[in-house]
Amino acid sequence: MVAGLGWRRLRFRHPAQVVVAGFAAAIAVGTALLTLPIAREGPGGASVMEALFTATSAVCVTGLVVVDTPSYWTGFGEGVILALIQVGGFGIMTFASLLVVLVSRRLGLRARLTAAAETKTLGLGEVRSVVAGVVKFSLVLEAVTATMLTLRFALGYDEPWPRAVWLGVFHAVSAFNNAGFALYTDNLMDFVADPWICLPIAFAVVAGGLGFPVLFELRRRLRRPRAWSLHTKIVLWATGIFLAGGTVLITAIEWSNPATLGPLDTPGKLLAGFFQGGVMPRTAGFNSLDIGRMDPASWLVMDVLMFVGGASAGTAGGIKITTFAVLFFVIYAEVRGEGAVNIFNRRLTGDVQRQALTVVLLSVAAVVGSTVVFMVFTDINLGRSLFEVTSAFATVGLSTGITADLPVPEQILLTALMFIGRLGPITVASALALRPRARLYDLPEERPVIG
C-alpha cells in the first residue's frame, strides 16, 4: 500500500512527466493501429519498426518516413496518420484538457498545470480559455487551408471531388501542424511552381510555427504593436529575418542548379526558393525540390534553419527562435561590456539566460553525438548524416533520401531523436527527475579563466 502511494506521488510529481507519458501512449496506440493488416496495402501488416517510426514521426509532427505514404498505407492507415498528426499538433495534454472542459465544464488544478506545461502559458487562470482557443484557431485555419487546396486539386488538376477533399484536408492538417506528410510519392515536387498549392501550405506552416501565444496576442492587439509582449516581438522579428534569409540564401545557391531551380523561370525560382528555403526548414518537411540533389552548401544553411526552428508553444520544432534570440543578445551584451541583457527595452532575467544556454547545449550534444554514430556505423558522409539527424531532432522531416535505407539501429536512433526533439531536452530531463533539489547554502565565489 505504501509502495503504491509512493509510486502515485512519483508519477504526478511534475506535469512534464504526464506530457511525456501522454506522447508515448499516443505513439504506442498509433504503432498498434498501423501494424494492423487493414492499414497496409497488400497482404499482411506493416512491421513493428515501420509502424513505430511512422507513428512517432506523425505524433511528433516530423514527416520523416521509411515507407512511401501514398502507396504503402491504405485509406485507413492514412487516416490513422492524420489523426496522430492532429493529436501531436494539439499536444496530448492540451487535447486531454479540452475533453475535461467539455465533460466537466471546469479544470482541476492538476489538469491546469499539465496544460500549462504543454502550451507554455504563464497563468493557470488562462489555461482553460487558451486550450479552447488553440483548438478553435487550429480547426478554423486548417479548414480555410483545406478549402483552398481542395478547390485547386479539383479545378486545377481534375481530381474527383471526394479525392480532392481528402487531399485538401490531409495536406492542410499536415501543414498547420508542421508535419510534412504528403500523399504524393515525390511529396510536393509536382507543384513546385504552383502558387495555389505552395502558398496556402506555406501560410499554414508559418502560422502554426508562430506559436499560439503569439497568434492570440496578435488577435487582441494587432493594431497596437507597442503593447506587444517581449515574446511576440522576438518571434515576429526573428521569423521575418529567418524567412527572408533562408529564401535569399537557398535561392542564390540553387539558382543555376539544373537539378533544382535551374529549369524554372524567375517567378518559379522565387516561389520555390521561398517555399523550400524560407518556410519548410522552419520546421515542416514538405519538399518541392529534390533535397538529395541540392548543393551541400544549401544543406548546411538548412541545417542551421532546422536547428533553430520556430516559436515556442507552436507546432514547429528546433531549439526555438526565442532561445536563439536570447543567446544572440547575451553575446551582444557581453561584447559591448554591458552588465545586463536588454531586448526591446526589457531586461532578461538570469534564469532565462541559463535555460536558453541549457537547451542549446543539450541540443548540440544530441545532434553531434547522433551524427558521430551515423558516420561510425554507416558509410554515410558528414553532410547527409548531419542533415538527417538535425531534421529528426528538430522534427522537420526533410531528408536527402537516405531514411528508408538506413539500418534498423539508425532508424531507432532517429525515432528517439524525434521524440526528444518534440518534447524538448528540458521537458524530458524534468520528466525523468524524481524531485527538484534545492541548495540550502551558497559556495564561495571564484572565477576561472575564459577564452
XYZ file of C-alpha atoms in Angstrom:
451
model
C 0.000 0.000 0.000
C 2.792 2.382 0.954
C 4.708 1.469 -2.194
C 1.588 2.149 -4.265
C 1.136 5.579 -2.704
C 4.804 6.358 -3.304
C 4.506 5.418 -6.969
C 1.397 7.569 -7.310
C 3.176 10.570 -5.802
C 6.196 9.983 -8.048
C 4.098 9.654 -11.132
C 2.404 13.022 -10.731
C 5.243 14.970 -9.172
C 5.822 17.101 -12.282
C 3.403 17.883 -15.153
C 6.162 17.211 -17.681
C 6.091 13.551 -16.659
C 2.454 13.358 -17.728
C 3.257 15.104 -21.020
C 5.979 12.566 -21.828
C 3.734 9.674 -20.847
C 0.914 11.066 -22.981
C 3.063 11.321 -26.096
C 4.465 7.849 -25.505
C 0.958 6.435 -25.124
C -0.203 8.080 -28.360
C 2.796 6.629 -30.201
C 2.075 3.178 -28.770
C -1.572 3.323 -29.884
C -0.582 4.585 -33.336
C 2.010 1.837 -33.710
C -0.553 -0.815 -32.824
C -3.088 0.543 -35.328
C -0.534 0.811 -38.131
C 0.542 -2.807 -37.684
C -2.990 -3.993 -38.491
C -3.362 -5.589 -41.941
C -6.139 -3.111 -42.752
C -3.634 -0.250 -42.528
C -1.298 -1.545 -45.239
C -1.758 -2.075 -48.951
C -1.165 -5.675 -49.979
C -1.027 -8.813 -47.844
C -0.023 -8.755 -44.193
C 0.591 -5.826 -41.904
C 3.461 -3.400 -41.513
C 6.459 -4.411 -39.446
C 6.743 -3.060 -35.921
C 9.690 -0.857 -36.934
C 7.812 0.656 -39.871
C 4.751 1.294 -37.731
C 6.748 2.669 -34.791
C 8.796 5.012 -36.954
C 5.734 6.297 -38.805
C 3.677 6.738 -35.630
C 6.499 8.605 -33.890
C 7.032 10.804 -36.926
C 3.306 11.607 -37.035
C 2.771 12.257 -33.310
C 5.973 14.303 -33.137
C 4.820 16.147 -36.304
C 8.077 15.442 -38.118
C 7.402 13.893 -41.518
C 10.331 11.528 -41.920
C 9.197 8.231 -43.456
C 10.691 4.806 -44.066
C 7.928 3.763 -46.482
C 6.112 5.614 -49.248
C 2.989 7.056 -47.598
C 0.509 7.005 -50.541
C 1.453 3.585 -51.902
C 2.219 1.694 -48.679
C -0.691 2.724 -46.452
C -4.389 2.218 -47.138
C -7.023 4.864 -46.563
C -7.324 3.561 -43.006
C -3.580 3.873 -42.489
C -3.560 7.399 -43.887
C -6.456 8.257 -41.572
C -4.506 6.971 -38.577
C -1.500 9.064 -39.611
C -3.721 12.141 -39.996
C -5.239 11.610 -36.554
C -1.794 11.187 -34.981
C -0.600 14.400 -36.627
C -3.590 16.299 -35.292
C -3.206 14.914 -31.785
C 0.513 15.638 -31.805
C -0.077 19.167 -33.046
C -2.630 19.975 -30.394
C -0.410 18.442 -27.777
C -1.594 15.363 -25.948
C -2.217 17.235 -22.741
C -3.913 20.169 -24.442
C -6.303 17.746 -26.107
C -6.955 15.971 -22.798
C -7.639 19.296 -21.069
C -10.191 20.172 -23.759
C -12.023 16.933 -23.050
C -12.100 17.826 -19.360
C -13.585 21.222 -20.199
C -16.258 19.685 -22.419
C -17.234 16.982 -19.939
C -16.996 18.711 -16.559
C -17.031 22.369 -17.617
C -14.139 23.057 -15.320
C -10.465 22.204 -14.954
C -8.847 20.811 -11.869
C -5.516 22.148 -10.650
C -3.568 19.142 -11.935
C -5.126 19.404 -15.373
C -4.348 23.126 -15.472
C -0.727 22.519 -14.553
C -0.469 19.812 -17.193
C -1.929 22.033 -19.900
C 0.333 24.894 -18.848
C 3.382 22.667 -19.258
C 2.350 21.808 -22.823
C 1.058 25.208 -24.012
C 3.747 27.286 -22.243
C 1.143 29.615 -20.730
C 2.068 31.607 -17.656
C -1.133 31.929 -15.657
C -3.233 28.999 -14.504
C -6.400 31.038 -14.903
C -5.710 31.439 -18.633
C -5.302 27.751 -19.396
C -8.962 26.942 -19.968
C -9.502 29.756 -22.469
C -6.162 29.063 -24.147
C -6.905 25.374 -24.639
C -10.270 26.164 -26.208
C -8.691 28.917 -28.316
C -5.946 26.593 -29.529
C -8.470 24.111 -30.828
C -10.776 26.718 -32.374
C -7.998 28.568 -34.154
C -6.362 25.362 -35.365
C -9.562 23.983 -36.828
C -10.516 27.276 -38.491
C -7.130 27.765 -40.129
C -6.973 24.121 -41.203
C -10.478 24.425 -42.678
C -9.572 27.548 -44.657
C -6.386 25.964 -45.973
C -8.185 22.713 -46.793
C -10.859 24.599 -48.732
C -8.292 26.414 -50.870
C -6.347 23.229 -51.575
C -9.494 21.238 -52.321
C -10.622 23.762 -54.928
C -7.191 23.743 -56.547
C -6.925 19.954 -56.655
C -10.434 19.628 -58.086
C -10.468 22.513 -60.538
C -6.792 22.712 -61.465
C -5.859 19.028 -61.533
C -9.205 17.380 -62.299
C -9.217 15.291 -59.132
C -12.641 13.817 -58.278
C -14.265 15.860 -55.511
C -14.035 13.151 -52.803
C -10.349 12.663 -53.594
C -9.769 16.436 -53.762
C -11.388 16.927 -50.347
C -9.220 14.201 -48.807
C -6.073 15.676 -50.361
C -7.034 19.152 -49.177
C -7.792 18.103 -45.603
C -4.745 15.861 -45.239
C -2.246 18.416 -46.532
C -3.868 21.277 -44.593
C -3.630 19.412 -41.290
C -0.116 18.273 -42.108
C 0.900 21.849 -42.991
C -0.555 23.648 -39.972
C 0.939 21.068 -37.642
C 4.318 21.374 -39.410
C 4.305 17.637 -40.109
C 5.314 17.451 -43.777
C 3.481 14.205 -44.610
C 2.179 14.244 -48.180
C 0.015 11.918 -50.231
C 2.326 12.035 -53.238
C 5.368 9.821 -53.702
C 7.577 12.807 -54.572
C 5.942 14.946 -51.855
C 5.095 18.314 -53.490
C 7.676 18.345 -56.280
C 4.950 18.226 -58.932
C 3.629 21.559 -57.618
C 6.955 23.394 -57.362
C 5.767 26.337 -59.483
C 2.096 26.323 -58.449
C 1.403 29.224 -56.048
C -2.160 27.994 -55.422
C -0.729 24.899 -53.738
C 2.543 26.186 -52.301
C 1.394 29.483 -50.788
C -1.600 28.177 -48.767
C 0.589 25.395 -47.397
C 3.388 27.862 -46.626
C 0.958 30.203 -44.854
C -0.385 27.364 -42.710
C 3.160 26.254 -41.845
C 4.197 29.763 -40.781
C 1.016 30.280 -38.760
C 1.485 27.006 -36.920
C 5.146 27.788 -36.323
C 4.475 31.197 -34.762
C 3.043 29.633 -31.639
C -0.344 30.024 -30.045
C 0.588 32.789 -27.558
C 1.742 34.980 -30.450
C -1.373 34.295 -32.511
C -3.646 35.088 -29.574
C -1.837 38.337 -28.852
C -1.942 39.401 -32.483
C -5.663 38.791 -32.495
C -6.134 41.044 -29.469
C -3.527 43.730 -30.178
C -2.840 43.634 -33.900
C -3.027 47.412 -34.257
C -1.064 48.147 -31.077
C 2.439 46.823 -31.698
C 3.854 48.868 -28.820
C 1.696 46.817 -26.469
C 3.016 43.502 -27.747
C 4.837 41.331 -25.242
C 8.586 40.752 -25.491
C 7.946 37.179 -26.630
C 5.739 38.290 -29.526
C 8.209 40.934 -30.661
C 11.094 38.483 -30.644
C 9.118 35.832 -32.524
C 7.881 38.175 -35.255
C 11.218 39.875 -35.846
C 13.195 36.635 -35.825
C 10.630 34.888 -38.058
C 10.870 37.653 -40.630
C 14.667 37.577 -40.592
C 14.893 33.800 -40.946
C 12.223 33.644 -43.660
C 13.988 36.300 -45.714
C 17.478 34.977 -45.009
C 16.626 31.394 -45.864
C 14.860 32.428 -49.059
C 17.750 34.582 -50.279
C 20.490 32.080 -49.461
C 18.820 28.967 -50.883
C 17.624 30.805 -53.984
C 21.092 32.207 -54.639
C 22.884 28.885 -54.101
C 20.447 26.824 -56.173
C 19.694 29.416 -58.890
C 21.658 27.639 -61.619
C 21.485 24.086 -60.284
C 19.985 22.039 -63.152
C 18.585 19.512 -60.667
C 16.623 22.075 -58.604
C 15.900 25.703 -59.560
C 17.765 25.754 -62.877
C 14.882 24.643 -65.172
C 12.344 27.061 -63.618
C 11.540 30.564 -64.804
C 12.231 33.517 -62.491
C 8.823 33.567 -60.729
C 9.072 29.807 -60.257
C 12.573 30.096 -58.812
C 11.476 32.770 -56.350
C 8.449 30.746 -55.274
C 10.475 27.552 -54.863
C 13.240 29.415 -53.041
C 10.736 30.902 -50.591
C 8.885 27.622 -50.113
C 11.924 25.364 -49.763
C 14.479 27.733 -48.318
C 12.481 30.167 -46.225
C 9.473 28.241 -44.935
C 9.998 24.494 -44.879
C 13.168 24.288 -42.781
C 11.165 26.056 -40.007
C 10.031 23.178 -39.451
C 7.793 21.355 -41.927
C 9.089 18.506 -44.041
C 7.356 19.285 -47.329
C 9.704 19.493 -50.265
C 9.050 20.955 -53.704
C 12.682 20.377 -54.719
C 14.793 17.227 -54.694
C 16.695 17.694 -51.412
C 19.186 14.945 -52.245
C 20.354 16.815 -55.361
C 20.753 20.216 -53.730
C 24.176 21.771 -53.236
C 25.868 20.735 -49.947
C 26.069 24.439 -49.083
C 22.256 24.505 -49.158
C 22.192 21.546 -46.785
C 24.345 23.454 -44.325
C 22.120 26.528 -44.499
C 19.073 24.352 -43.949
C 20.805 22.591 -41.051
C 21.033 25.938 -39.263
C 17.432 26.879 -40.085
C 16.142 23.485 -38.949
C 18.154 23.566 -35.730
C 16.754 26.978 -34.773
C 13.193 26.061 -35.767
C 10.067 28.058 -34.956
C 8.467 29.631 -31.915
C 7.610 28.120 -28.560
C 4.115 26.740 -27.926
C 3.538 26.201 -31.630
C 3.756 23.191 -33.891
C 7.351 23.813 -35.016
C 10.418 22.139 -33.565
C 14.060 23.085 -33.121
C 15.577 24.928 -30.186
C 13.069 27.736 -30.939
C 13.812 31.189 -32.298
C 13.279 32.765 -28.877
C 16.092 30.617 -27.473
C 18.358 31.644 -30.344
C 17.453 35.322 -29.925
C 18.165 35.237 -26.178
C 21.643 33.809 -26.738
C 22.300 36.300 -29.530
C 21.522 39.218 -27.245
C 23.548 37.657 -24.425
C 26.575 37.621 -26.749
C 25.756 41.128 -27.959
C 25.615 42.453 -24.407
C 28.854 40.689 -23.448
C 30.722 42.052 -26.478
C 29.554 45.558 -25.606
C 30.573 45.087 -21.982
C 27.052 45.651 -20.648
C 26.138 44.227 -17.263
C 22.535 43.381 -18.211
C 20.968 41.762 -21.269
C 18.290 44.005 -22.767
C 15.874 43.244 -25.607
C 13.316 45.776 -26.878
C 13.676 47.903 -23.731
C 13.228 44.910 -21.436
C 15.846 43.271 -19.241
C 16.242 39.494 -19.321
C 16.479 37.646 -16.041
C 19.364 35.312 -15.311
C 17.227 32.178 -15.243
C 16.030 32.800 -18.834
C 19.624 33.045 -19.997
C 20.567 29.818 -18.206
C 17.565 27.983 -19.654
C 18.454 29.101 -23.180
C 22.056 28.011 -22.736
C 20.965 24.642 -21.327
C 18.568 23.963 -24.199
C 21.190 24.825 -26.818
C 23.985 22.773 -25.260
C 21.778 19.705 -24.746
C 20.528 20.022 -28.315
C 24.027 20.391 -29.746
C 25.122 17.318 -27.777
C 22.198 15.285 -29.132
C 22.808 16.330 -32.743
C 26.595 15.982 -32.695
C 26.560 12.671 -30.824
C 23.973 11.163 -33.157
C 25.840 12.403 -36.227
C 29.005 10.700 -34.985
C 27.051 7.455 -34.508
C 25.760 7.699 -38.085
C 29.219 8.210 -39.508
C 30.824 5.447 -37.435
C 28.258 2.726 -38.118
C 27.277 3.599 -41.697
C 29.115 4.785 -44.806
C 27.026 7.985 -44.999
C 29.075 11.172 -45.325
C 29.016 14.112 -42.917
C 26.674 16.298 -44.966
C 23.900 13.737 -45.265
C 24.350 12.399 -41.726
C 24.156 15.853 -40.155
C 21.152 16.792 -42.295
C 19.202 13.647 -41.392
C 19.969 13.903 -37.662
C 19.155 17.609 -37.492
C 15.909 17.065 -39.388
C 14.841 14.350 -36.950
C 15.830 16.213 -33.786
C 14.237 19.459 -34.960
C 11.107 17.493 -36.034
C 11.360 18.878 -39.573
C 11.035 15.842 -41.808
C 13.206 16.919 -44.739
C 15.538 14.212 -45.986
C 18.252 13.715 -48.563
C 16.657 10.351 -49.364
C 18.526 8.013 -47.025
C 15.898 7.359 -44.322
C 14.294 4.264 -45.795
C 17.654 2.601 -46.484
C 19.088 3.116 -43.008
C 19.831 0.058 -40.826
C 17.322 -0.599 -38.057
C 19.592 0.716 -35.241
C 19.929 4.083 -37.001
C 16.164 4.209 -37.599
C 15.641 3.594 -33.895
C 18.059 6.423 -33.162
C 16.078 8.764 -35.419
C 12.882 7.669 -33.661
C 14.378 8.602 -30.290
C 15.592 11.935 -31.667
C 12.119 12.801 -32.951
C 10.602 12.022 -29.551
C 13.211 14.003 -27.626
C 13.151 16.857 -30.107
C 9.367 17.247 -29.968
C 9.212 17.351 -26.178
C 12.402 19.313 -25.697
C 15.507 18.422 -23.729
C 14.338 20.340 -20.671
C 10.926 18.636 -20.618
C 12.440 15.181 -20.949
C 15.021 15.864 -18.277
C 12.476 17.246 -15.826
C 10.098 14.379 -16.534
C 12.784 11.862 -15.624
C 13.862 13.733 -12.490
C 12.449 12.266 -9.297
C 12.309 15.576 -7.487
C 13.850 19.048 -7.658
C 16.893 19.694 -5.494
C 17.252 22.945 -3.590
C 20.669 24.033 -2.309
C 20.437 25.385 1.232
C 23.741 27.265 1.093
C 25.983 29.204 -1.330
C 29.586 28.247 -2.029
C 32.498 30.707 -2.171
C 32.894 32.506 -5.490
C 35.889 32.028 -7.773
C 36.371 32.985 -11.420
C 38.057 30.654 -13.944
C 39.874 31.983 -16.985
C 37.553 32.142 -20.020
C 38.906 32.124 -23.560
